[in-house]
Tab-separated table of C-alpha atoms in Angstrom:
chain	number	residue	atom	x	y	z
A	368	LYS	CA	-6.221	-8.004	-23.200
A	369	GLY	CA	-8.278	-6.790	-20.260
A	370	LYS	CA	-10.776	-9.630	-20.584
A	371	VAL	CA	-8.022	-12.249	-20.578
A	372	VAL	CA	-6.273	-10.662	-17.602
A	373	ASP	CA	-9.548	-10.453	-15.677
A	374	MET	CA	-10.278	-14.109	-16.386
A	375	LEU	CA	-6.912	-15.057	-14.887
A	376	THR	CA	-7.041	-12.779	-11.839
A	377	ASP	CA	-9.010	-15.217	-9.672
A	378	ARG	CA	-6.088	-17.662	-10.006
A	379	VAL	CA	-3.340	-15.309	-8.787
A	380	ASP	CA	-2.400	-13.429	-5.637
A	381	ALA	CA	-1.423	-10.176	-7.325
A	382	VAL	CA	-1.683	-8.311	-10.632
A	383	VAL	CA	1.044	-5.845	-11.617
A	384	ARG	CA	0.823	-3.262	-14.407
A	385	PHE	CA	4.420	-3.110	-15.579
A	386	GLN	CA	4.533	-0.680	-18.538
A	387	GLY	CA	2.618	1.823	-20.639
A	388	GLY	CA	0.397	4.644	-19.500
A	389	HIS	CA	-3.244	5.681	-19.537
A	390	ASN	CA	-3.454	5.266	-23.299
A	391	ALA	CA	-4.335	1.626	-22.606
A	392	GLY	CA	-8.002	0.658	-22.539
A	393	HIS	CA	-9.008	-2.547	-20.785
A	394	THR	CA	-12.762	-3.139	-20.738
A	395	VAL	CA	-14.008	-5.674	-18.218
A	396	VAL	CA	-17.636	-6.827	-17.809
A	397	ILE	CA	-18.636	-8.574	-14.578
A	398	ASP	CA	-22.302	-9.441	-13.908
A	399	GLY	CA	-23.314	-7.124	-16.738
A	400	GLU	CA	-21.411	-4.179	-15.237
A	401	LYS	CA	-18.904	-2.644	-17.670
A	402	THR	CA	-15.731	-1.077	-16.297
A	403	VAL	CA	-13.090	0.592	-18.478
A	404	LEU	CA	-9.621	0.676	-16.944
A	405	HIS	CA	-6.669	2.678	-18.277
A	406	LEU	CA	-4.024	2.618	-15.529
A	407	ILE	CA	-5.232	0.435	-12.697
A	408	PRO	CA	-4.718	-3.343	-13.058
A	409	SER	CA	-7.766	-5.355	-14.116
A	410	GLY	CA	-7.496	-7.317	-10.865
A	411	ILE	CA	-8.853	-4.331	-8.935
A	412	LEU	CA	-12.347	-5.803	-9.375
A	413	ARG	CA	-11.372	-8.989	-7.504
A	414	ALA	CA	-11.571	-8.491	-3.744
A	415	ASP	CA	-8.828	-11.028	-2.939
A	416	THR	CA	-6.310	-9.896	-5.560
A	417	ALA	CA	-3.597	-7.403	-4.646
A	418	CYS	CA	-2.990	-4.687	-7.275
A	419	PHE	CA	0.220	-2.859	-8.062
A	420	ILE	CA	1.360	-0.235	-10.557
A	421	GLY	CA	5.056	-0.890	-11.114
A	422	ASN	CA	7.828	1.562	-11.905
A	423	GLY	CA	7.754	0.739	-15.631
A	424	VAL	CA	4.466	2.637	-15.943
A	425	VAL	CA	4.330	6.381	-16.666
A	426	VAL	CA	1.517	7.845	-14.578
A	427	SER	CA	-0.772	10.793	-15.198
A	428	PRO	CA	-1.774	11.924	-11.677
A	429	GLU	CA	-5.050	13.367	-12.948
A	430	ALA	CA	-5.960	10.218	-14.898
A	431	LEU	CA	-5.126	8.011	-11.915
A	432	ILE	CA	-7.282	9.997	-9.490
A	433	GLU	CA	-10.131	10.118	-12.002
A	434	GLU	CA	-10.000	6.326	-12.365
A	435	LEU	CA	-9.867	5.784	-8.604
A	436	ASP	CA	-12.900	8.030	-8.158
A	437	MET	CA	-14.778	6.112	-10.881
A	438	LEU	CA	-14.095	2.776	-9.183
A	439	GLU	CA	-15.068	4.015	-5.745
A	440	GLU	CA	-18.342	5.368	-7.146
A	441	LYS	CA	-18.990	1.774	-8.234
A	442	GLY	CA	-18.310	0.562	-4.695
A	443	VAL	CA	-14.778	-0.740	-5.325
A	444	PRO	CA	-12.409	0.351	-2.484
A	445	ALA	CA	-9.643	1.080	-4.974
A	446	ARG	CA	-7.559	3.397	-2.787
A	447	GLU	CA	-7.347	0.718	-0.094
A	448	ARG	CA	-6.235	-1.999	-2.500
A	449	LEU	CA	-3.887	-0.252	-4.923
A	450	GLN	CA	-0.170	0.270	-4.391
A	451	LEU	CA	1.773	2.602	-6.685
A	452	SER	CA	5.539	2.462	-7.085
A	453	GLY	CA	7.152	5.679	-5.908
A	454	ALA	CA	9.583	5.308	-8.828
A	455	CYS	CA	6.851	5.796	-11.449
A	456	PRO	CA	7.605	8.809	-13.668
A	457	LEU	CA	4.738	11.311	-13.758
A	458	ILE	CA	3.161	12.567	-16.963
A	459	LEU	CA	2.966	16.349	-16.659
A	460	PRO	CA	1.516	19.135	-18.863
A	461	TYR	CA	4.734	19.722	-20.802
A	462	HIS	CA	4.730	16.060	-21.908
A	463	ILE	CA	1.206	16.340	-23.301
A	464	SER	CA	1.924	19.642	-25.024
A	465	LEU	CA	5.090	18.270	-26.658
A	466	ASP	CA	3.325	15.079	-27.764
A	467	VAL	CA	0.546	17.061	-29.474
A	468	ALA	CA	2.941	19.596	-31.056
A	469	ARG	CA	5.190	16.912	-32.511
A	470	GLU	CA	2.308	14.921	-33.943
A	471	LYS	CA	0.897	18.037	-35.583
A	472	ALA	CA	4.309	18.932	-37.024
A	473	ARG	CA	4.623	15.474	-38.623
A	474	GLY	CA	1.631	16.176	-40.853
A	475	ALA	CA	1.091	13.252	-43.222
A	476	GLN	CA	3.832	11.331	-41.387
A	477	ALA	CA	1.926	11.399	-38.066
A	478	ILE	CA	2.182	8.099	-36.182
A	479	GLY	CA	-1.219	8.218	-34.503
A	480	THR	CA	-0.175	8.971	-30.938
A	481	THR	CA	-3.019	9.522	-28.476
A	482	GLY	CA	-1.466	12.859	-27.505
A	483	ARG	CA	-1.442	11.919	-23.817
A	484	GLY	CA	2.267	12.528	-23.248
A	485	ILE	CA	3.301	8.874	-22.961
A	486	GLY	CA	6.314	9.003	-25.324
A	487	PRO	CA	7.810	12.253	-23.992
A	488	ALA	CA	7.398	10.962	-20.412
A	489	TYR	CA	9.431	7.882	-21.283
A	490	GLU	CA	12.062	10.098	-22.924
A	491	ASP	CA	12.461	11.967	-19.643
A	492	LYS	CA	12.733	8.686	-17.748
A	493	VAL	CA	15.590	7.487	-19.954
A	494	GLY	CA	17.147	10.962	-19.770
A	495	ARG	CA	17.058	10.755	-15.922
A	496	ARG	CA	15.135	13.986	-15.591
A	497	SER	CA	11.659	12.666	-14.703
A	498	ILE	CA	9.567	13.902	-11.831
A	499	ARG	CA	8.701	10.645	-10.047
A	500	GLY	CA	6.089	9.918	-7.430
A	501	MET	CA	8.706	9.845	-4.681
A	502	ASP	CA	9.821	13.390	-5.603
A	503	LEU	CA	6.514	14.708	-4.243
A	504	LYS	CA	7.635	13.914	-0.684
A	505	SER	CA	10.066	16.841	-0.540
A	506	GLU	CA	9.248	20.364	-1.679
A	507	SER	CA	12.927	21.331	-2.007
A	508	ASN	CA	13.748	18.193	-3.990
A	509	LEU	CA	10.729	18.731	-6.228
A	510	SER	CA	11.846	22.300	-6.885
A	511	ASN	CA	15.329	21.123	-7.896
A	512	ARG	CA	13.941	18.382	-10.134
A	513	LEU	CA	11.626	20.850	-11.890
A	514	GLU	CA	14.553	23.189	-12.583
A	515	ILE	CA	16.347	20.360	-14.396
A	516	VAL	CA	13.414	19.123	-16.450
A	517	LEU	CA	12.174	22.600	-17.434
A	518	GLU	CA	15.615	23.614	-18.655
A	519	HIS	CA	15.223	20.800	-21.178
A	520	HIS	CA	11.559	21.234	-22.093
A	521	ASN	CA	11.521	25.023	-22.269
A	522	ALA	CA	14.466	24.951	-24.685
A	523	ILE	CA	12.424	22.696	-26.967
A	524	ARG	CA	9.347	24.886	-26.541
A	525	LYS	CA	11.374	27.942	-27.516
A	526	GLY	CA	12.371	26.180	-30.744
A	527	LEU	CA	8.715	25.342	-31.394
A	528	LYS	CA	7.775	28.972	-30.669
A	529	LYS	CA	5.645	27.857	-27.732
A	530	LYS	CA	5.161	29.638	-24.419
A	531	GLU	CA	7.493	28.433	-21.673
A	532	PHE	CA	6.181	26.536	-18.654
A	533	LYS	CA	6.577	28.315	-15.322
A	534	LYS	CA	8.105	26.350	-12.473
A	535	ASP	CA	5.972	28.059	-9.814
A	536	ASP	CA	2.738	27.065	-11.569
A	537	LEU	CA	3.810	23.441	-11.847
A	538	MET	CA	5.017	23.410	-8.231
A	539	LYS	CA	1.671	24.670	-7.022
A	540	ASP	CA	-0.254	22.029	-8.973
A	541	LEU	CA	2.043	19.187	-7.913
A	542	LEU	CA	2.017	20.127	-4.236
A	543	THR	CA	-1.790	20.243	-4.358
A	544	ILE	CA	-2.026	16.737	-5.771
A	545	ALA	CA	0.898	15.282	-3.772
A	546	PRO	CA	-1.032	14.175	-0.638
A	547	GLU	CA	-3.475	12.186	-2.778
A	548	ILE	CA	-0.716	10.382	-4.723
A	549	LEU	CA	1.481	9.729	-1.683
A	550	LYS	CA	-1.377	7.934	0.143
A	551	PHE	CA	-0.721	4.763	-1.832
A	552	SER	CA	2.812	5.380	-3.124
A	553	GLN	CA	4.972	2.497	-1.910
A	554	PRO	CA	8.312	0.756	-2.525
A	555	VAL	CA	6.458	-1.850	-4.606
A	556	TRP	CA	9.663	-3.816	-5.267
A	557	ARG	CA	9.799	-4.744	-1.574
A	558	LYS	CA	6.280	-6.179	-1.591
A	559	MET	CA	7.022	-8.059	-4.819
A	560	ASP	CA	10.172	-9.531	-3.246
A	561	ARG	CA	8.115	-10.844	-0.319
A	562	TYR	CA	5.544	-12.340	-2.693
A	563	ILE	CA	8.280	-14.126	-4.635
A	564	LEU	CA	9.900	-15.509	-1.470
A	565	LYS	CA	6.506	-16.850	-0.377
A	566	VAL	CA	5.993	-18.376	-3.858
A	567	LYS	CA	2.895	-16.251	-4.495
A	568	ARG	CA	1.407	-16.194	-8.009
A	569	ILE	CA	1.927	-12.843	-9.725
A	570	LEU	CA	0.341	-11.858	-13.036
A	571	LEU	CA	2.083	-9.144	-15.058
A	572	GLU	CA	-0.301	-7.004	-17.099
A	573	GLY	CA	0.935	-5.060	-20.109
A	574	ALA	CA	-0.753	-2.194	-21.887
A	575	GLN	CA	0.266	-2.254	-25.539
A	576	GLY	CA	0.417	-4.758	-28.376
A	577	MET	CA	3.709	-5.853	-29.937
A	578	LEU	CA	3.635	-3.369	-32.816
A	579	LEU	CA	4.180	-0.480	-30.372
A	580	ASP	CA	7.298	-2.026	-28.866
A	581	VAL	CA	10.323	0.170	-29.673
A	582	ASP	CA	12.425	-2.814	-30.805
A	583	SER	CA	10.026	-5.287	-32.462
A	584	CYS	CA	7.504	-2.930	-33.971
A	585	THR	CA	6.510	-0.759	-36.908
A	586	TYR	CA	9.522	1.455	-36.150
A	587	PRO	CA	9.487	4.470	-36.429
């Protein structure tokens, strides 16, 4: 998928990742240089192509920063060229822990999840309890949002006989990482609207194959 997207990126004005998380793996080779992308659109390697992560993507802050650092070590000014939707739900430690615990509990019925918290993060999005990028702007709002989501997750953890997550620990970690994420957190929908009005060419980049779709797949 990554190779095809990269081939098309010199024909478009923007590339938008619209779903999935960092369990994707798009390998692109340009002039013999191999780059493996998980979250950031393949178009990031094209200087004239704008790159966006849309609100359909669940984002691991740590994975995103690690990928940005990798690109900038290669000389790609990724932080200058990437825009992240503030509505993206964040993948946090309780998502990863739940993903791993569930997969282990399934035993022989395990579905082969990567254990990166993607599924549980989407569950929180649909349940309207996600911590989103925009929530990092306000400490009081973030505190309230964490109260709501931990009430849910700690109840599950109690049933699994797992140690509860502490709000103060999560607050500290999120406030530490907030300035880095907020640097390129934008209302991406507004920029997309302007591109559409100007009849710009936009390429939408997915992350998973059809068999992982929750409607047309190997359900469950």
